Amino acid sequence: MAGGLPEPILISELVHLDHITIAGQTVEFRHVFYTWMAMLILFAVGWLVRRNISLVPGRMQNIFESIIGGLEDFTVTNMGEDGRKVFPVLGGLFLFIAVQNILGLIPACDAPTANINTNIGMALFVFLYYNYQGIKRWRGHYIHHFMGPMLPLAPFMMILEFISHLARPLSLTLRLFGNIRGEEIVLLMAPLVSTLPIYFLFLLAKVLQAFIFYMLALIYLKGAMEPAH
């Protein structure tokens, strides 16, 4: 510090901070920084693809048409035409998680999904979103999804169903966190010679984990939007 002014923090130093201190309080920073980086990457790539769209698609347009088209077909196949209404959310969720996961493979970067707070936020969003869609479609009748097939069993089924639904955000959070965090630890411990094949293996695993999160969100949405049995 010179002349009572704090020394400037370089960008390179900022990236490697695990936390920052504001008013004496420690605030986790790293996973938030890389979450915003993932969003910036998606916005930039989306802008580039949209800018270069043509009737004769280039390589990048072909890649994204394959990814988006394949995911949309998968969603519609499993949910019917209702899947088209929620696909923008599901597709965006898959791409967002995939980019976050892959950031962990880039030197000097971290995967935001290796931090449990990131995953809690996304899992709670999925929980609120599929319940919102169920209530929007069925209104008060949405409660029938929690009552089971027989009226005499409804009080017991409601308790079980509520516990089951409340466990879903926990399951989504821990599954993604455990897999991505475990891969990050293995990368740190792996010998340098085996790094390249491990990187390729983990690239596939990170995309697979994003797809699993997307598929579970799809299943929850499908259950909420279908008639209660």
Short mmCIF file of N, CA, C and O in Angstrom, two decimals, residues 59-114:
data_model
loop_
_atom_site.label_atom_id
_atom_site.label_comp_id
_atom_site.label_asym_id
_atom_site.label_seq_id
_atom_site.Cartn_x
_atom_site.Cartn_y
_atom_site.Cartn_z
N ARG A 59 -18.89 -25.73 -40.38
CA ARG A 59 -18.58 -26.79 -39.43
C ARG A 59 -19.21 -26.53 -38.06
O ARG A 59 -19.82 -27.41 -37.48
N MET A 60 -19.06 -25.29 -37.56
CA MET A 60 -19.60 -24.98 -36.24
C MET A 60 -21.12 -25.08 -36.22
O MET A 60 -21.70 -25.61 -35.28
N GLN A 61 -21.76 -24.58 -37.29
CA GLN A 61 -23.22 -24.67 -37.36
C GLN A 61 -23.67 -26.12 -37.40
O GLN A 61 -24.66 -26.49 -36.76
N ASN A 62 -22.96 -26.96 -38.12
CA ASN A 62 -23.29 -28.39 -38.18
C ASN A 62 -23.19 -29.04 -36.81
O ASN A 62 -24.05 -29.85 -36.42
N ILE A 63 -22.14 -28.69 -36.08
CA ILE A 63 -21.94 -29.28 -34.75
C ILE A 63 -23.09 -28.92 -33.82
O ILE A 63 -23.68 -29.78 -33.16
N PHE A 64 -23.44 -27.63 -33.80
CA PHE A 64 -24.49 -27.19 -32.87
C PHE A 64 -25.87 -27.65 -33.33
O PHE A 64 -26.73 -27.93 -32.49
N GLU A 65 -26.10 -27.73 -34.63
CA GLU A 65 -27.38 -28.27 -35.10
C GLU A 65 -27.52 -29.73 -34.71
O GLU A 65 -28.62 -30.19 -34.36
N SER A 66 -26.43 -30.47 -34.74
CA SER A 66 -26.46 -31.88 -34.33
C SER A 66 -26.76 -32.01 -32.84
O SER A 66 -27.57 -32.84 -32.42
N ILE A 67 -26.08 -31.17 -32.03
CA ILE A 67 -26.27 -31.24 -30.58
C ILE A 67 -27.70 -30.83 -30.21
O ILE A 67 -28.41 -31.57 -29.50
N ILE A 68 -28.12 -29.66 -30.68
CA ILE A 68 -29.44 -29.14 -30.32
C ILE A 68 -30.55 -30.00 -30.91
O ILE A 68 -31.53 -30.35 -30.23
N GLY A 69 -30.38 -30.40 -32.17
CA GLY A 69 -31.39 -31.23 -32.81
C GLY A 69 -31.51 -32.59 -32.15
O GLY A 69 -32.62 -33.10 -31.94
N GLY A 70 -30.37 -33.18 -31.80
CA GLY A 70 -30.40 -34.48 -31.13
C GLY A 70 -31.06 -34.42 -29.77
O GLY A 70 -31.88 -35.29 -29.42
N LEU A 71 -30.75 -33.37 -29.00
CA LEU A 71 -31.35 -33.21 -27.67
C LEU A 71 -32.85 -32.95 -27.78
O LEU A 71 -33.64 -33.48 -27.00
N GLU A 72 -33.25 -32.14 -28.77
CA GLU A 72 -34.68 -31.84 -28.93
C GLU A 72 -35.45 -33.10 -29.34
O GLU A 72 -36.54 -33.36 -28.81
N ASP A 73 -34.88 -33.87 -30.25
CA ASP A 73 -35.54 -35.12 -30.66
C ASP A 73 -35.66 -36.08 -29.48
O ASP A 73 -36.70 -36.74 -29.31
N PHE A 74 -34.62 -36.16 -28.66
CA PHE A 74 -34.65 -37.03 -27.48
C PHE A 74 -35.73 -36.57 -26.51
O PHE A 74 -36.47 -37.40 -25.95
N THR A 75 -35.83 -35.26 -26.31
CA THR A 75 -36.83 -34.71 -25.39
C THR A 75 -38.24 -34.98 -25.88
O THR A 75 -39.11 -35.42 -25.12
N VAL A 76 -38.49 -34.73 -27.18
CA VAL A 76 -39.83 -34.92 -27.73
C VAL A 76 -40.20 -36.40 -27.75
O VAL A 76 -41.35 -36.78 -27.50
N THR A 77 -39.23 -37.27 -28.03
CA THR A 77 -39.49 -38.71 -28.03
C THR A 77 -39.95 -39.18 -26.66
O THR A 77 -40.84 -40.04 -26.55
N ASN A 78 -39.39 -38.62 -25.61
CA ASN A 78 -39.70 -39.07 -24.25
C ASN A 78 -40.87 -38.33 -23.61
O ASN A 78 -41.54 -38.87 -22.73
N MET A 79 -41.12 -37.09 -24.05
CA MET A 79 -42.17 -36.28 -23.43
C MET A 79 -43.34 -35.99 -24.34
O MET A 79 -44.35 -35.46 -23.89
N GLY A 80 -43.21 -36.30 -25.63
CA GLY A 80 -44.23 -35.90 -26.57
C GLY A 80 -44.05 -34.43 -26.95
O GLY A 80 -43.01 -33.82 -26.68
N GLU A 81 -45.07 -33.85 -27.55
CA GLU A 81 -44.97 -32.46 -28.02
C GLU A 81 -44.79 -31.47 -26.87
O GLU A 81 -44.33 -30.35 -27.09
N ASP A 82 -45.19 -31.87 -25.66
CA ASP A 82 -44.95 -30.99 -24.51
C ASP A 82 -43.46 -30.72 -24.31
O ASP A 82 -43.06 -29.71 -23.72
N GLY A 83 -42.63 -31.65 -24.79
CA GLY A 83 -41.20 -31.49 -24.64
C GLY A 83 -40.65 -30.28 -25.36
O GLY A 83 -39.65 -29.70 -24.93
N ARG A 84 -41.30 -29.87 -26.45
CA ARG A 84 -40.83 -28.70 -27.19
C ARG A 84 -40.97 -27.42 -26.37
O ARG A 84 -40.19 -26.48 -26.53
N LYS A 85 -41.97 -27.39 -25.49
CA LYS A 85 -42.20 -26.19 -24.69
C LYS A 85 -41.12 -26.00 -23.64
O LYS A 85 -40.77 -24.86 -23.30
N VAL A 86 -40.62 -27.10 -23.10
CA VAL A 86 -39.63 -26.99 -22.02
C VAL A 86 -38.20 -27.26 -22.52
O VAL A 86 -37.25 -27.14 -21.74
N PHE A 87 -38.07 -27.60 -23.82
CA PHE A 87 -36.73 -27.93 -24.31
C PHE A 87 -35.73 -26.78 -24.18
O PHE A 87 -34.55 -27.03 -23.88
N PRO A 88 -36.11 -25.51 -24.45
CA PRO A 88 -35.12 -24.44 -24.29
C PRO A 88 -34.47 -24.43 -22.91
O PRO A 88 -33.27 -24.18 -22.78
N VAL A 89 -35.26 -24.72 -21.88
CA VAL A 89 -34.70 -24.77 -20.52
C VAL A 89 -33.80 -25.99 -20.36
O VAL A 89 -32.68 -25.90 -19.85
N LEU A 90 -34.29 -27.14 -20.80
CA LEU A 90 -33.51 -28.38 -20.66
C LEU A 90 -32.22 -28.33 -21.49
O LEU A 90 -31.15 -28.71 -21.02
N GLY A 91 -32.34 -27.87 -22.73
CA GLY A 91 -31.16 -27.77 -23.58
C GLY A 91 -30.15 -26.78 -23.05
O GLY A 91 -28.94 -27.04 -23.05
N GLY A 92 -30.64 -25.63 -22.58
CA GLY A 92 -29.74 -24.64 -21.99
C GLY A 92 -29.07 -25.17 -20.74
O GLY A 92 -27.88 -24.90 -20.50
N LEU A 93 -29.79 -25.93 -19.95
CA LEU A 93 -29.24 -26.52 -18.74
C LEU A 93 -28.11 -27.50 -19.07
O LEU A 93 -27.05 -27.49 -18.43
N PHE A 94 -28.34 -28.34 -20.08
CA PHE A 94 -27.30 -29.30 -20.49
C PHE A 94 -26.03 -28.57 -20.95
O PHE A 94 -24.92 -28.91 -20.51
N LEU A 95 -26.18 -27.58 -21.82
CA LEU A 95 -25.00 -26.86 -22.33
C LEU A 95 -24.28 -26.12 -21.21
O LEU A 95 -23.04 -26.11 -21.16
N PHE A 96 -25.05 -25.51 -20.31
CA PHE A 96 -24.45 -24.76 -19.19
C PHE A 96 -23.64 -25.68 -18.29
O PHE A 96 -22.49 -25.37 -17.93
N ILE A 97 -24.19 -26.83 -17.95
CA ILE A 97 -23.48 -27.76 -17.07
C ILE A 97 -22.28 -28.36 -17.79
O ILE A 97 -21.20 -28.52 -17.19
N ALA A 98 -22.43 -28.69 -19.08
CA ALA A 98 -21.32 -29.28 -19.83
C ALA A 98 -20.14 -28.32 -19.89
O ALA A 98 -18.99 -28.72 -19.68
N VAL A 99 -20.40 -27.04 -20.17
CA VAL A 99 -19.31 -26.06 -20.23
C VAL A 99 -18.66 -25.88 -18.86
O VAL A 99 -17.43 -25.81 -18.75
N GLN A 100 -19.46 -25.82 -17.81
CA GLN A 100 -18.90 -25.71 -16.47
C GLN A 100 -18.01 -26.91 -16.14
O GLN A 100 -16.92 -26.76 -15.57
N ASN A 101 -18.47 -28.10 -16.48
CA ASN A 101 -17.69 -29.30 -16.21
C ASN A 101 -16.36 -29.29 -16.97
O ASN A 101 -15.31 -29.60 -16.41
N ILE A 102 -16.42 -28.92 -18.25
CA ILE A 102 -15.23 -28.96 -19.10
C ILE A 102 -14.21 -27.90 -18.69
O ILE A 102 -12.99 -28.09 -18.89
N LEU A 103 -14.65 -26.81 -18.06
CA LEU A 103 -13.71 -25.80 -17.58
C LEU A 103 -12.68 -26.40 -16.63
O LEU A 103 -11.55 -25.92 -16.55
N GLY A 104 -13.06 -27.46 -15.92
CA GLY A 104 -12.14 -28.09 -14.99
C GLY A 104 -10.96 -28.77 -15.67
O GLY A 104 -9.96 -29.11 -15.01
N LEU A 105 -11.06 -29.00 -16.98
CA LEU A 105 -9.97 -29.63 -17.73
C LEU A 105 -8.97 -28.62 -18.27
O LEU A 105 -7.93 -29.00 -18.78
N ILE A 106 -9.33 -27.34 -18.20
CA ILE A 106 -8.44 -26.29 -18.71
C ILE A 106 -7.46 -25.89 -17.62
O ILE A 106 -7.87 -25.62 -16.49
N PRO A 107 -6.16 -25.90 -17.91
CA PRO A 107 -5.17 -25.51 -16.89
C PRO A 107 -5.47 -24.13 -16.32
O PRO A 107 -5.87 -23.22 -17.03
N ALA A 108 -5.31 -23.99 -15.01
CA ALA A 108 -5.53 -22.75 -14.25
C ALA A 108 -7.00 -22.42 -14.08
O ALA A 108 -7.34 -21.37 -13.55
N CYS A 109 -7.91 -23.30 -14.55
CA CYS A 109 -9.34 -23.09 -14.36
C CYS A 109 -9.90 -24.16 -13.43
O CYS A 109 -9.29 -25.21 -13.23
N ASP A 110 -11.08 -23.90 -12.89
CA ASP A 110 -11.79 -24.86 -12.05
C ASP A 110 -13.18 -25.09 -12.62
O ASP A 110 -13.76 -24.20 -13.25
N ALA A 111 -13.72 -26.28 -12.37
CA ALA A 111 -15.11 -26.55 -12.73
C ALA A 111 -16.01 -26.01 -11.63
O ALA A 111 -15.88 -26.43 -10.48
N PRO A 112 -16.90 -25.07 -11.93
CA PRO A 112 -17.81 -24.57 -10.89
C PRO A 112 -18.66 -25.66 -10.26
O PRO A 112 -19.06 -25.56 -9.10
N THR A 113 -18.92 -26.74 -11.02
CA THR A 113 -19.73 -27.83 -10.51
C THR A 113 -18.98 -28.70 -9.51
O THR A 113 -19.57 -29.60 -8.92
N ALA A 114 -17.68 -28.43 -9.33
CA ALA A 114 -16.93 -29.11 -8.27
C ALA A 114 -17.17 -28.44 -6.92
O ALA A 114 -16.64 -28.90 -5.91
#
